[in-house]
C-alpha positions as semicolon CSV with decimal commas, in nm:
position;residue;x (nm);y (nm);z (nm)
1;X;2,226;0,836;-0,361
2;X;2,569;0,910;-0,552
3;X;2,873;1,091;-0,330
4;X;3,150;1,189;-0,459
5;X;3,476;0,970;-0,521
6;X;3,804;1,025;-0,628
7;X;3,858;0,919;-0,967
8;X;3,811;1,227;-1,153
9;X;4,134;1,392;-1,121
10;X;4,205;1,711;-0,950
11;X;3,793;1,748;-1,007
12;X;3,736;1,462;-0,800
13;X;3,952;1,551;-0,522
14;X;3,797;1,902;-0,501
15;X;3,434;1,778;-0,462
16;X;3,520;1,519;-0,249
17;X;3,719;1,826;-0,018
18;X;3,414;2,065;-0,096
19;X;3,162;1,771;0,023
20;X;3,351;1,738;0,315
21;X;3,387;2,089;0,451
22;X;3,009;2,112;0,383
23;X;2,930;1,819;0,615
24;X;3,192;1,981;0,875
25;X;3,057;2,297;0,881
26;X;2,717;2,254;0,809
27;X;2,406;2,295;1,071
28;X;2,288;1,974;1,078
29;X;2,637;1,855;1,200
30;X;2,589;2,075;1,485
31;X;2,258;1,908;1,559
32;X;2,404;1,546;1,602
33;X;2,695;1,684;1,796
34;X;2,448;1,823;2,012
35;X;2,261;1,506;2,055
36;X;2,532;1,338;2,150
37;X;2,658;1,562;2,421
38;X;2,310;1,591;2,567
39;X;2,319;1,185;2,583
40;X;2,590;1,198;2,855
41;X;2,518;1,498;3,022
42;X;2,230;1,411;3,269
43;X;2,401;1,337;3,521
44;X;2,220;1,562;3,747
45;X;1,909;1,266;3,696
46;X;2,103;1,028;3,784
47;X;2,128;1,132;4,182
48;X;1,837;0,857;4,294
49;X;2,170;0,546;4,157
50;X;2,392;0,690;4,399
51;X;2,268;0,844;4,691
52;X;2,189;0,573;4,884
53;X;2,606;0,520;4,880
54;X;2,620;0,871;4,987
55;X;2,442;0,843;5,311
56;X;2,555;0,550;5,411
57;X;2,958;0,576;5,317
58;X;2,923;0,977;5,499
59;X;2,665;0,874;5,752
60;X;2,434;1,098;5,659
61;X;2,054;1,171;5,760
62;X;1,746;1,222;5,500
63;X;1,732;1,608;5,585
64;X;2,137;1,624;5,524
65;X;2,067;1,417;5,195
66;X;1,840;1,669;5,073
67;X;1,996;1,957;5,143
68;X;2,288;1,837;4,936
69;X;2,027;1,706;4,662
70;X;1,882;2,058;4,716
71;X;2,258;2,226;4,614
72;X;2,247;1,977;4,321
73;X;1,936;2,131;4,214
74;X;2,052;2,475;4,229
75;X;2,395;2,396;4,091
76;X;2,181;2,283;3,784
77;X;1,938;2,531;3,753
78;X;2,097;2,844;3,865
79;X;2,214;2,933;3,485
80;X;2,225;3,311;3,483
81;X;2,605;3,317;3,501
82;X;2,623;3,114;3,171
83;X;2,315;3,287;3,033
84;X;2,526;3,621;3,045
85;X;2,882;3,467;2,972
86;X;2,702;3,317;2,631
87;X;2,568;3,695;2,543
88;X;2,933;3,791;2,493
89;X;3,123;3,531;2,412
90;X;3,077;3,248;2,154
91;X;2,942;2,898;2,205
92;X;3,261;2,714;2,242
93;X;3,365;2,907;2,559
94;X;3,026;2,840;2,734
95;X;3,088;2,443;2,657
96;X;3,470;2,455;2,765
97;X;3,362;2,606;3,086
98;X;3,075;2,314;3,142
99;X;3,348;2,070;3,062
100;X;3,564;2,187;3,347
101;X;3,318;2,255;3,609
102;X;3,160;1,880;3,509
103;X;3,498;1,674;3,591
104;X;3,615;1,922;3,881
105;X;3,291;1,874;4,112
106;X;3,183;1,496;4,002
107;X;3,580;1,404;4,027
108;X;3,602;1,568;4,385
109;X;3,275;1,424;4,482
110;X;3,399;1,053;4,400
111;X;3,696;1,109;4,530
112;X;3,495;1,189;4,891
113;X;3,257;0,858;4,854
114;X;3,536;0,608;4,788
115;X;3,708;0,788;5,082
116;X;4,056;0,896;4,884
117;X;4,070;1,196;5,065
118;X;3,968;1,294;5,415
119;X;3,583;1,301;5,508
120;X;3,487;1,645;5,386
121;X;3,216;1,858;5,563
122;X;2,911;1,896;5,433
123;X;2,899;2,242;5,304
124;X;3,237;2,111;5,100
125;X;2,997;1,814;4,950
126;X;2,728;2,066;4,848
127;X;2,990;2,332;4,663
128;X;3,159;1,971;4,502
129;X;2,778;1,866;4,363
130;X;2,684;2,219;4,319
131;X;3,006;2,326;4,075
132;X;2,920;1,934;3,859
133;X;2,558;2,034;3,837
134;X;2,603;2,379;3,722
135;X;2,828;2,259;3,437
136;X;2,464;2,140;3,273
137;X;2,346;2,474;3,269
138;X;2,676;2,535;3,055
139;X;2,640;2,258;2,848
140;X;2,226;2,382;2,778
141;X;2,326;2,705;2,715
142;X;2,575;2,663;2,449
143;X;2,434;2,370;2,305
144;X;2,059;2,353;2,285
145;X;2,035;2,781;2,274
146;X;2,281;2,736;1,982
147;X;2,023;2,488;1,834
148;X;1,712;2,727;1,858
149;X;1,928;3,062;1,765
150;X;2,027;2,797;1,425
151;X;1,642;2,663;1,377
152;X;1,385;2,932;1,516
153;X;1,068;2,834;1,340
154;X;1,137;2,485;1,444
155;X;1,235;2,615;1,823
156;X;0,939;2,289;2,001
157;X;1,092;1,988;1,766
158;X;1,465;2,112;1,864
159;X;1,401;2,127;2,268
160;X;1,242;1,820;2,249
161;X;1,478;1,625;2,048
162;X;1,807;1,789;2,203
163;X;1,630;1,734;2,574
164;X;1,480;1,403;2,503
165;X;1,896;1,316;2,489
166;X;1,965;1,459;2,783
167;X;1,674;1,262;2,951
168;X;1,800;0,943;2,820
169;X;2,128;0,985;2,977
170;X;2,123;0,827;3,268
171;X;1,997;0,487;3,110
172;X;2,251;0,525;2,859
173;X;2,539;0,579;3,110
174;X;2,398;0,278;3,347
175;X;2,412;0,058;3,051
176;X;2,816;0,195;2,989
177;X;2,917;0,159;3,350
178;X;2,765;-0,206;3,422
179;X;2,947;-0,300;3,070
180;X;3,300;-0,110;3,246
181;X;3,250;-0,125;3,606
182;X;2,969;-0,389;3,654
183;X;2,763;-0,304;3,993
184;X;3,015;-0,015;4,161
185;X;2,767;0,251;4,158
186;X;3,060;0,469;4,351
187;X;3,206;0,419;3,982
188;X;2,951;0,583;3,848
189;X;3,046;0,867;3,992
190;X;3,382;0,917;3,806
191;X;3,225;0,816;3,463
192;X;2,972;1,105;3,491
193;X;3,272;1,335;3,554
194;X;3,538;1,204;3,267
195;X;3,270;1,093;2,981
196;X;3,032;1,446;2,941
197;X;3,440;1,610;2,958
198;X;3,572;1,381;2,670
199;X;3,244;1,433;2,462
200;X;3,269;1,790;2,489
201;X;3,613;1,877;2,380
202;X;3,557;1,605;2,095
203;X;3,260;1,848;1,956
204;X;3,352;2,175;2,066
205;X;3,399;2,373;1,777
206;X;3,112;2,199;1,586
207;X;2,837;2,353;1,777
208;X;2,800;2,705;1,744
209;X;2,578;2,979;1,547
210;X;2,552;2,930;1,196
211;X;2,343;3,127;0,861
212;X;2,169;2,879;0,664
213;X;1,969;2,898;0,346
214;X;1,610;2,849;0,405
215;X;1,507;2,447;0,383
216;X;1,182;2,343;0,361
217;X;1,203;1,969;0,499
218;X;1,384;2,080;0,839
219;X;1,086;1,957;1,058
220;X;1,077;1,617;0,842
221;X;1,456;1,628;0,898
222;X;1,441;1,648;1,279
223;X;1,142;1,398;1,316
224;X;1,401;1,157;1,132
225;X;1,644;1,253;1,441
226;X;1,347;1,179;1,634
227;X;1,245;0,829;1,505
228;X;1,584;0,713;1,556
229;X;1,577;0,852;1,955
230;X;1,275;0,683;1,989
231;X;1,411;0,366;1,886
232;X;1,731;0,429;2,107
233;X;1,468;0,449;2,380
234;X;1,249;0,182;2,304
235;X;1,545;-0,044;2,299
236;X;1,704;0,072;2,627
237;X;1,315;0,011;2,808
238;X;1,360;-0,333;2,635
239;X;1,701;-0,416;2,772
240;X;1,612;-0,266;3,175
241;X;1,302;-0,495;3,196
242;X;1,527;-0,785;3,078
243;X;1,768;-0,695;3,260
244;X;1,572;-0,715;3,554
245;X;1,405;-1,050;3,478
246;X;1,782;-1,238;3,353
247;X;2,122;-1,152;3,516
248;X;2,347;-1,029;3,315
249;X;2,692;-1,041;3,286
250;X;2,951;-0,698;3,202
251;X;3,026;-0,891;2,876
252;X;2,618;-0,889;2,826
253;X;2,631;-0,534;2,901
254;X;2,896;-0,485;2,673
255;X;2,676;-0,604;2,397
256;X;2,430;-0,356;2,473
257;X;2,669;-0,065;2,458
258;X;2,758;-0,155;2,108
259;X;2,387;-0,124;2,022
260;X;2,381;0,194;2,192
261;X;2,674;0,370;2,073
262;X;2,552;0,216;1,702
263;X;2,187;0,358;1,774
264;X;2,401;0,697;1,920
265;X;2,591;0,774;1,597
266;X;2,321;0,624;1,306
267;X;2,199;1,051;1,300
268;X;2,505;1,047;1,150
269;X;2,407;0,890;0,818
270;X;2,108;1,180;0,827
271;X;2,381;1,442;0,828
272;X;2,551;1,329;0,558
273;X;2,253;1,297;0,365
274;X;2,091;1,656;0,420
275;X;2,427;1,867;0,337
276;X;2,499;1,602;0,053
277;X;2,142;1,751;-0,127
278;X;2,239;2,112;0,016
279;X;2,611;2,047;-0,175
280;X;2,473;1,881;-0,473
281;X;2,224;2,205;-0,532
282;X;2,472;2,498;-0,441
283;X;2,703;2,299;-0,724
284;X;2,461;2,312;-0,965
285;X;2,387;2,691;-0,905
286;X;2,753;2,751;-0,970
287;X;2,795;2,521;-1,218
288;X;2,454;2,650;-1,442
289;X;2,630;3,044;-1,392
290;X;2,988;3,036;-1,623
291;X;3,177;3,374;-1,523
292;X;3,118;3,515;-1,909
293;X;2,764;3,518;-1,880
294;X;2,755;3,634;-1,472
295;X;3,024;3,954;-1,665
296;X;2,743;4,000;-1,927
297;X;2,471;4,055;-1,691
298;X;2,657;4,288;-1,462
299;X;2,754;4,472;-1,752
300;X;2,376;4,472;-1,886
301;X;2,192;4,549;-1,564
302;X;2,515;4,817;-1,392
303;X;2,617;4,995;-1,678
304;X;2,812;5,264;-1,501
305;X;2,852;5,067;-1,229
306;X;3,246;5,218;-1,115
307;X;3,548;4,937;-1,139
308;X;3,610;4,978;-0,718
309;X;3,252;4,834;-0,658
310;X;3,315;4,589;-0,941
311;X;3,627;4,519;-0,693
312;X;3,427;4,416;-0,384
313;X;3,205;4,123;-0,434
314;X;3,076;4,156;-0,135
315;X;3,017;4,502;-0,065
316;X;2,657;4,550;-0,072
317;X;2,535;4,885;-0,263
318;X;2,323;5,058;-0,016
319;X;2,422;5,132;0,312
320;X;2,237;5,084;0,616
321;X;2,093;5,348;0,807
322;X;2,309;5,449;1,118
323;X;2,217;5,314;1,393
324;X;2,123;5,543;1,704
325;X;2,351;5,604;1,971
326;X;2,407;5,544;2,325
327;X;2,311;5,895;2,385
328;X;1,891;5,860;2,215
329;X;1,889;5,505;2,326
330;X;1,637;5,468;2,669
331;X;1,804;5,329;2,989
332;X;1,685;4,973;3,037
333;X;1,590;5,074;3,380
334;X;1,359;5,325;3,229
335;X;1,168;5,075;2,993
336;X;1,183;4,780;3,243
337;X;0,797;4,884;3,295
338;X;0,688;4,970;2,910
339;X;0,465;4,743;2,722
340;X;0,575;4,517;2,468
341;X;0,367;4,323;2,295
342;X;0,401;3,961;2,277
343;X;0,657;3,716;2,090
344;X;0,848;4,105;2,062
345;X;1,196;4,128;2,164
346;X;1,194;4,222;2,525
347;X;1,468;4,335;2,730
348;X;1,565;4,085;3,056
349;X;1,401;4,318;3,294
350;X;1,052;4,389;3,051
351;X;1,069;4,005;3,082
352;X;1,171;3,915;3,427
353;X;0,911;4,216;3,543
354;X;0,623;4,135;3,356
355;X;0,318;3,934;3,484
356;X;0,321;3,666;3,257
357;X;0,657;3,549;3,382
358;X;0,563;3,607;3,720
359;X;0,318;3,364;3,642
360;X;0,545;3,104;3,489
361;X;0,804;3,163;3,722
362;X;0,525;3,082;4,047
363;X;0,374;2,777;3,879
364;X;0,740;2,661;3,791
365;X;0,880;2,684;4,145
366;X;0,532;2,438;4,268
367;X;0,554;2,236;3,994
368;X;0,913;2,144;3,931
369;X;0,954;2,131;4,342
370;X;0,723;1,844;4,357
371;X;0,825;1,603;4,039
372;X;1,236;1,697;4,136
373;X;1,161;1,569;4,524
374;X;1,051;1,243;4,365
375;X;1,406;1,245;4,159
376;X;1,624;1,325;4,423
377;X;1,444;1,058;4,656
378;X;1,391;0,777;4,443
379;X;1,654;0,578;4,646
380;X;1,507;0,690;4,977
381;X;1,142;0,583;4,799
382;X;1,254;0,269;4,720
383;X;1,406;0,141;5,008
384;X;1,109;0,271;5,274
385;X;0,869;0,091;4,995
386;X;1,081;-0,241;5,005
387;X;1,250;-0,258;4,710
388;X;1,612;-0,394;4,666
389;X;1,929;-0,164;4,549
390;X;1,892;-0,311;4,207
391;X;1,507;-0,264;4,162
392;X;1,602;0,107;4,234
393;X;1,888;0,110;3,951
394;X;1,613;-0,003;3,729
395;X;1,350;0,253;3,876
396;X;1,601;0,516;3,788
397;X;1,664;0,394;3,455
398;X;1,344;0,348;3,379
399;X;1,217;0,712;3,503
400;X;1,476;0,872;3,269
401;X;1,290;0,649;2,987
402;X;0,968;0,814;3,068
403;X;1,151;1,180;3,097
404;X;1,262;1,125;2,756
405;X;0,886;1,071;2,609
406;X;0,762;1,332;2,828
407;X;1,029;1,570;2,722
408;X;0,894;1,425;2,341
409;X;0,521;1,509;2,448
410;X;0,620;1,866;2,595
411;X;0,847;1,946;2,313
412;X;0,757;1,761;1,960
413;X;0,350;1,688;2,054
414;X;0,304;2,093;2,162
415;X;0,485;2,195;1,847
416;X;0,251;2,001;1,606
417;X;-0,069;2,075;1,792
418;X;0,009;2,448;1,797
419;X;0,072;2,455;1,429
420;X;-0,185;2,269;1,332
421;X;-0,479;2,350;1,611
422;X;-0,330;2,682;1,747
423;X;-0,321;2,488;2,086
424;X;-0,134;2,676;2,360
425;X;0,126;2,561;2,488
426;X;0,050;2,726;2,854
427;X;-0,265;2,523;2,827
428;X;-0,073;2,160;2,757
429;X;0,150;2,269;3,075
430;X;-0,177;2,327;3,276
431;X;-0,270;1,949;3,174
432;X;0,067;1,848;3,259
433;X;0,062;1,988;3,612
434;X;-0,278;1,830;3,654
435;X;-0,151;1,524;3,552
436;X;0,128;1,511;3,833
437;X;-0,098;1,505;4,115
438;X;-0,196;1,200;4,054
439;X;0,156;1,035;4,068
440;X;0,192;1,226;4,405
441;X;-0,089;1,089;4,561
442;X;-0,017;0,715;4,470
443;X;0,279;0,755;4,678
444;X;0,128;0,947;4,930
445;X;-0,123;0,645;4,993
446;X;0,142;0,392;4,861
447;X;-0,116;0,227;4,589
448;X;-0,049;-0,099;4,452
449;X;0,285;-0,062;4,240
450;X;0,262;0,299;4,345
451;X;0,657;0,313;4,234
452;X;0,580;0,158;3,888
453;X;0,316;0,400;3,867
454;X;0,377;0,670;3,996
455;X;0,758;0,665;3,815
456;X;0,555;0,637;3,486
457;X;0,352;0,971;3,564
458;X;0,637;1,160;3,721
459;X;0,851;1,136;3,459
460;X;0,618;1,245;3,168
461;X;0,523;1,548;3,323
462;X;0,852;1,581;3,470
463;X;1,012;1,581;3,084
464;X;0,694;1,745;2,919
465;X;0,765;2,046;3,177
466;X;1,114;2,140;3,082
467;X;1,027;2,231;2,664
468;X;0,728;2,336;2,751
469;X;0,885;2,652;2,978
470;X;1,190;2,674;2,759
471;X;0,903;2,742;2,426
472;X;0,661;2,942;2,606
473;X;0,978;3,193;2,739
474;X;1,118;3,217;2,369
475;X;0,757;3,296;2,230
476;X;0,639;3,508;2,487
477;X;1,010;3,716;2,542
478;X;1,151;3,648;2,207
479;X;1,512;3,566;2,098
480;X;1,699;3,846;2,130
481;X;1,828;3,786;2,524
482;X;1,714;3,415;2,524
483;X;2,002;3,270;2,670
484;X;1,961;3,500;3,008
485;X;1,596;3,455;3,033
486;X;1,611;3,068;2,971
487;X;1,822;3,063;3,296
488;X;1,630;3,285;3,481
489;X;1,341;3,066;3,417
490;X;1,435;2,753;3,545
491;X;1,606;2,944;3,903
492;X;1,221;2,851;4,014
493;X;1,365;2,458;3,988
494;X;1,609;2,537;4,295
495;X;1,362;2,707;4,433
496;X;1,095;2,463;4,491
497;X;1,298;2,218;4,564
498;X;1,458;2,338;4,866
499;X;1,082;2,426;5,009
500;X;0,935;2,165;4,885
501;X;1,233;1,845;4,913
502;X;1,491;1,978;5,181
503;X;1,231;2,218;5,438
504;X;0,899;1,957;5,434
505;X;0,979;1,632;5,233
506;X;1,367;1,614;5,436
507;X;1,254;1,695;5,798
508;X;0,890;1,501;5,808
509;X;1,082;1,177;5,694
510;X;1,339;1,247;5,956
511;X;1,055;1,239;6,192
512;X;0,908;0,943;6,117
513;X;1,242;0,770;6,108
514;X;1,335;0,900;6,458
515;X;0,998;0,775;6,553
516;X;1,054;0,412;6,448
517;X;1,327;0,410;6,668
518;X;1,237;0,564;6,980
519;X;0,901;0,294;6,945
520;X;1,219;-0,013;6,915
521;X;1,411;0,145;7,201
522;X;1,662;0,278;7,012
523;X;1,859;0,604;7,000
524;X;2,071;0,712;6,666
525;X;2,416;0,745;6,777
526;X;2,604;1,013;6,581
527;X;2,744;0,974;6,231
528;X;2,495;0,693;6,184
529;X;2,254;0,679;5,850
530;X;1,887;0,751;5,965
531;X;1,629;0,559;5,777
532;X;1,307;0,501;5,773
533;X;1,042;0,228;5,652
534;X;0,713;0,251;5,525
535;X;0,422;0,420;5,357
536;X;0,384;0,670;5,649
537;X;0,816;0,791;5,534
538;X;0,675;0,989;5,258
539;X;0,316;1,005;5,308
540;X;0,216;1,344;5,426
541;X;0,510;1,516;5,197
542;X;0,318;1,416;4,925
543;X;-0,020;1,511;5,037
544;X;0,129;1,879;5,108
545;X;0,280;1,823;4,718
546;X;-0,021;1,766;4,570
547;X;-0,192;2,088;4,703
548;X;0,088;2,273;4,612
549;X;0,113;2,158;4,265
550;X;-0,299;2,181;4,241
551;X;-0,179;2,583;4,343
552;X;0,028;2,572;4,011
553;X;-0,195;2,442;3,810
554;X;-0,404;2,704;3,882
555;X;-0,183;3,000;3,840
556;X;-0,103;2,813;3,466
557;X;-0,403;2,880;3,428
558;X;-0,472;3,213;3,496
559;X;-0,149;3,267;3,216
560;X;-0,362;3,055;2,954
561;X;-0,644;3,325;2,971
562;X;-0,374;3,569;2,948
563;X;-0,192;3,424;2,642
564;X;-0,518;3,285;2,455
565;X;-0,584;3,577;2,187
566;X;-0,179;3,539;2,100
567;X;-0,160;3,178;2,051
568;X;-0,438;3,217;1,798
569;X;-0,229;3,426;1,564
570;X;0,092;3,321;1,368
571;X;0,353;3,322;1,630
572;X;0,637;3,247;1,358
573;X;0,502;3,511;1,097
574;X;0,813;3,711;1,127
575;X;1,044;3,452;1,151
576;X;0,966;3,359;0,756
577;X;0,966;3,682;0,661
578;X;1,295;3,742;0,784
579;X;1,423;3,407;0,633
580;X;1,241;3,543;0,247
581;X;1,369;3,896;0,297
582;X;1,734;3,752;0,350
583;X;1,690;3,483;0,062
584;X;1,531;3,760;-0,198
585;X;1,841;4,002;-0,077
586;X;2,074;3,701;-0,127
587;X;1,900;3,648;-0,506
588;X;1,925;3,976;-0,559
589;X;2,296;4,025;-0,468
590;X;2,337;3,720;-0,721
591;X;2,168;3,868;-1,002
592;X;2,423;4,178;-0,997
593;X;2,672;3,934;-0,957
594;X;2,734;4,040;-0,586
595;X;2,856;3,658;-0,510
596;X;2,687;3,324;-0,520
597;X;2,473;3,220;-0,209
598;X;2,644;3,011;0,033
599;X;2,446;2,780;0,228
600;X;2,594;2,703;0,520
601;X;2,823;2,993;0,672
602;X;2,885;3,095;1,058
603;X;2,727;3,402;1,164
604;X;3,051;3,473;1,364
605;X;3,394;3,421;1,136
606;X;3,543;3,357;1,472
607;X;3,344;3,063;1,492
608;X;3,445;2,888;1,155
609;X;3,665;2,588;1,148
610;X;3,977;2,586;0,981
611;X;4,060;2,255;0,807
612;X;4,342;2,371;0,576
């Protein structure tokens, strides 16, 4: 491949400017931006490394530890607010917002576990972890909604490239604070509030809504994006199970940081690639179309055509029908109950009223209850199983490995067998939910390497879940309010978990423990960490688990009969004729010399980046 270079004059220097602004403003700039923001902004995963310093630093009991797991949940998942903020205002105000909230709860939750400031309450520590953990729902909303809104007949590769980053982020942010702060977990703390921060004001103004011209390879473009995650991954699963097997020292870690970060930025070179062909071809248009012979056409086809429209190149000849007003327009609280067909534009309350996301909504809060009780006590897990503090850094690590495939299998896997088999979606979530009981009962009996497992099988269904809901709500609701109805769907997260973790999971292991010591003679004097040891710790939470999730599986099921006859048909019919009615219009305009097609331009002007 040949870029431009300076050497031909004032020629030269223009390409080489023109090149430039089209890598800088292009969509597939936006893509790696978002790829890398995602990869350090899961820290909401990473809960299992450092709760264990948590209860014992604040002296707190399982039930207590839950209940502020339980906030970090909902602090995650409880995305309405930036749903609605990103309906009226632009990307770049969703992310600054994230930013903010990120550093101003992770910062104030450090600064409570290295005990800088005076021991807080608890209901301070669960608004500190709830404000951090809502900043993700920022961060999703104006990043990977930006991503779909920019690639909609590609919606399944997108959410399960941009969340298979997001999944990886906790191994990649172990790896960064061994290499900076070797074995201080409590110092993991402040790097999940400063690094998502830094990364986000870096790339703000890079990710936002953009018009593209129609490209044929996108998918093969994104499964390029996708070969090179998988090797990220691949490498980090190689690196943990050394890691475990040789000690290493920060320098050691250091060295695999520099892999990372090279692994981190190599979409980079696919970038410049993509909008180096999109450049190269909008040149040639231009230069193929000399103004005398774009004058002699206009002249040929629009003989009477009047000198003020000749004036305004961009002024398009017809005008558009007026659209109705307020006054015709139905009350959204009259149509919240009216039929509208599938993969249609529905309004947030058709959507959040209808059965099918009653459906999704019911099976979400059983399913995501169970597989997010494992996350949030992986430490607890650990320790009642026997392993050490470091086996459980590498169980976490490890878990956000499998996340990332799963989150590969939900989003990438569904996309291609739907295309190419028609298979549903809400039937591949059905599996997936089937799937998770096992994992739940290998640590409700604690199997042979139950952890090893068990951590394998949680976190594949845990990752395949999250595209899976976040596709099915954008086919079944369609695009229009997608940011709002994204966020409604994942409140059933929050949900379950506080039923399923902080209610059962929480106050059965705080039995058991109190148990163990009243059969050593023992009393728990206040202020005092309460822990327990065992298989019988966790044993009949995840019995009660596994029936619930069998429940969800079962009302997935009930939406896969619903859903069949419209998984059949073309789902993303409408989205290509959109694209080919706003190509042939463009071709058109350029025929009557109307202007020249431009292939990467924002949808919002307020968006666009000045670099003059």
């Amino acid at each position: 491949m040949v870029f431009p270079v300076a050497g031909g004059g004032d020629g030269g220097w223009a390409d080489m400017r023109s090149f430039a602004l089209q890598v800088l403003r292009g969509r597939w700039l936006m893509v790696f931006a978002t790829s890398i923001l995602m990869s350090v902004s899961g820290a909401s995963y990473s809960f299992g490394l450092y709760s264990n310093d948590i209860k014992s630093t604040l002296g707190y009991d399982q039930s207590t530890l839950n209940l502020l797991s339980f906030f970090k949940d909902l602090g995650s998942n409880i995305g309405l607010v930036s749903g609605l903020v990103s309906e009226i205002t632009p990307p770049w105000v969703v992310l600054s917002v994230g930013a903010v909230f990120n550093f101003c709860g992770y910062f104030m939750l450090w600064l409570a576990v290295t005990q800088k400031i005076a021991r807080p309450k608890v209901w301070h520590m669960c608004f500190y972890i709830f404000i951090g953990a809502n900043s993700h729902t920022f961060t999703n909303t104006g990043a990977l909604i930006t991503g779909v809104k920019n690639f909609p007949e590609s919606r399944g590769v997108v959410i399960g490239v941009s969340e298979g980053y997001i999944s990886l982020s906790t191994a990649i942010v172990t790896q960064f604070y061994h290499a900076f702060y070797g074995n201080d977990t409590k110092a993991l703390i402040f790097l999940m509030a400063s690094l998502p921060m830094a990364v986000s004001f870096v790339f703000i103004r890079v990710i936002r809504i953009i018009k593209g011209a129609r490209q044929p390879n996108v998918a093969k473009v994104f499964f390029q994006f996708l070969y090179i995650s998988l090797i990220l991954a691949l490498f980090l699963l190689i690196m943990i199970i050394v890691q475990k097997n040789v000690k290493f020292t920060q320098s050691a870690y250091g060295g695999s940081v520099a892999v990372v970060l090279f692994l981190l930025f190599l979409p980079l070179a696919v970038v410049i690639k993509q909008e180096y062909m999109l450049w190269k071809s909008s040149k040639k248009v231009i230069n193929d179309r000399s103004p005398s012979t774009r004058t002699s056409e206009i002249e040929k086809q629009n003989p009477e055509t009047p000198p003020s429209a000749k004036a305004l190149p961009f002024t398009s000849p017809t005008s558009s029908p007026p659209s109705p007003s307020a006054e015709n327009q139905d009350s959204c609280w009259k149509t919240m109950f009216q039929k509208v067909d599938r993969g249609e534009d529905h309004t947030i309350l058709q959507a959040v009223f209808s059965i099918d996301m009653l459906l999704l909504f019911l099976a979400t809060t059983c399913a995501l209850g169970g597989t997010l009780t494992v996350m949030d006590n992986l430490g607890q897990l650990g320790l009642s199983f026997g392993y050490s503090r470091a086996d459980i850094s590498m169980f976490a690590s490890l878990i956000s490995i499998w996340i990332y495939f799963g989150k590969i299998l939900g989003g990438v896997v569904s996309e291609i067998l739907l295309t190419k088999y028609k298979f549903p979606r809400t039937l591949m979530l059905t599996l997936v939910l089937l799937l998770s009981c096992a994992g739940f009962l290998l640590i409700a009996f604690k199997a042979p390497y139950a952890l090893y497992i068990s951590s394998i099988i949680i976190g594949l269904c845990f990752g395949a879940q999250w595209p899976l809901i976040f596709a099915i709500i954008s086919e079944l609701f369609g695009l229009k309010y997608y940011s709002t109805l994204y966020n409604f769907g994942v409140v059933a997260s929050p949900v379950g978990s506080f039923l399923l973790n902080v209610k059962t999971t929480g106050y059965l292991y705080d039995r058991e423990a109190k148990k163990q010591l009243a059969a050593l003679g023992l009393e728990r004097k206040p202020g005092e960490e309460l822990n327990c040891v065992g298989g019988d710790c966790f044993k009949l939470p995840f019995i009660l688990i596994t029936a619930v999730t069998l429940f969800a599986t079962l009302l997935s099921l009930i939406l896969v009969l619903r859903t069949s006859n419209f998984y059949k048909g073309d789902i993303y019919k409408k989205f290509r004729e959109k694209v080919k009615a706003a190509e042939s219009g463009q071709v058109m305009a350029d025929d009557n010399g109307v202007g020249l097609p431009k292939v990467n331009e924002s949808q919002n002007t307020a968006l666009s980046i000045n670099f003059n």
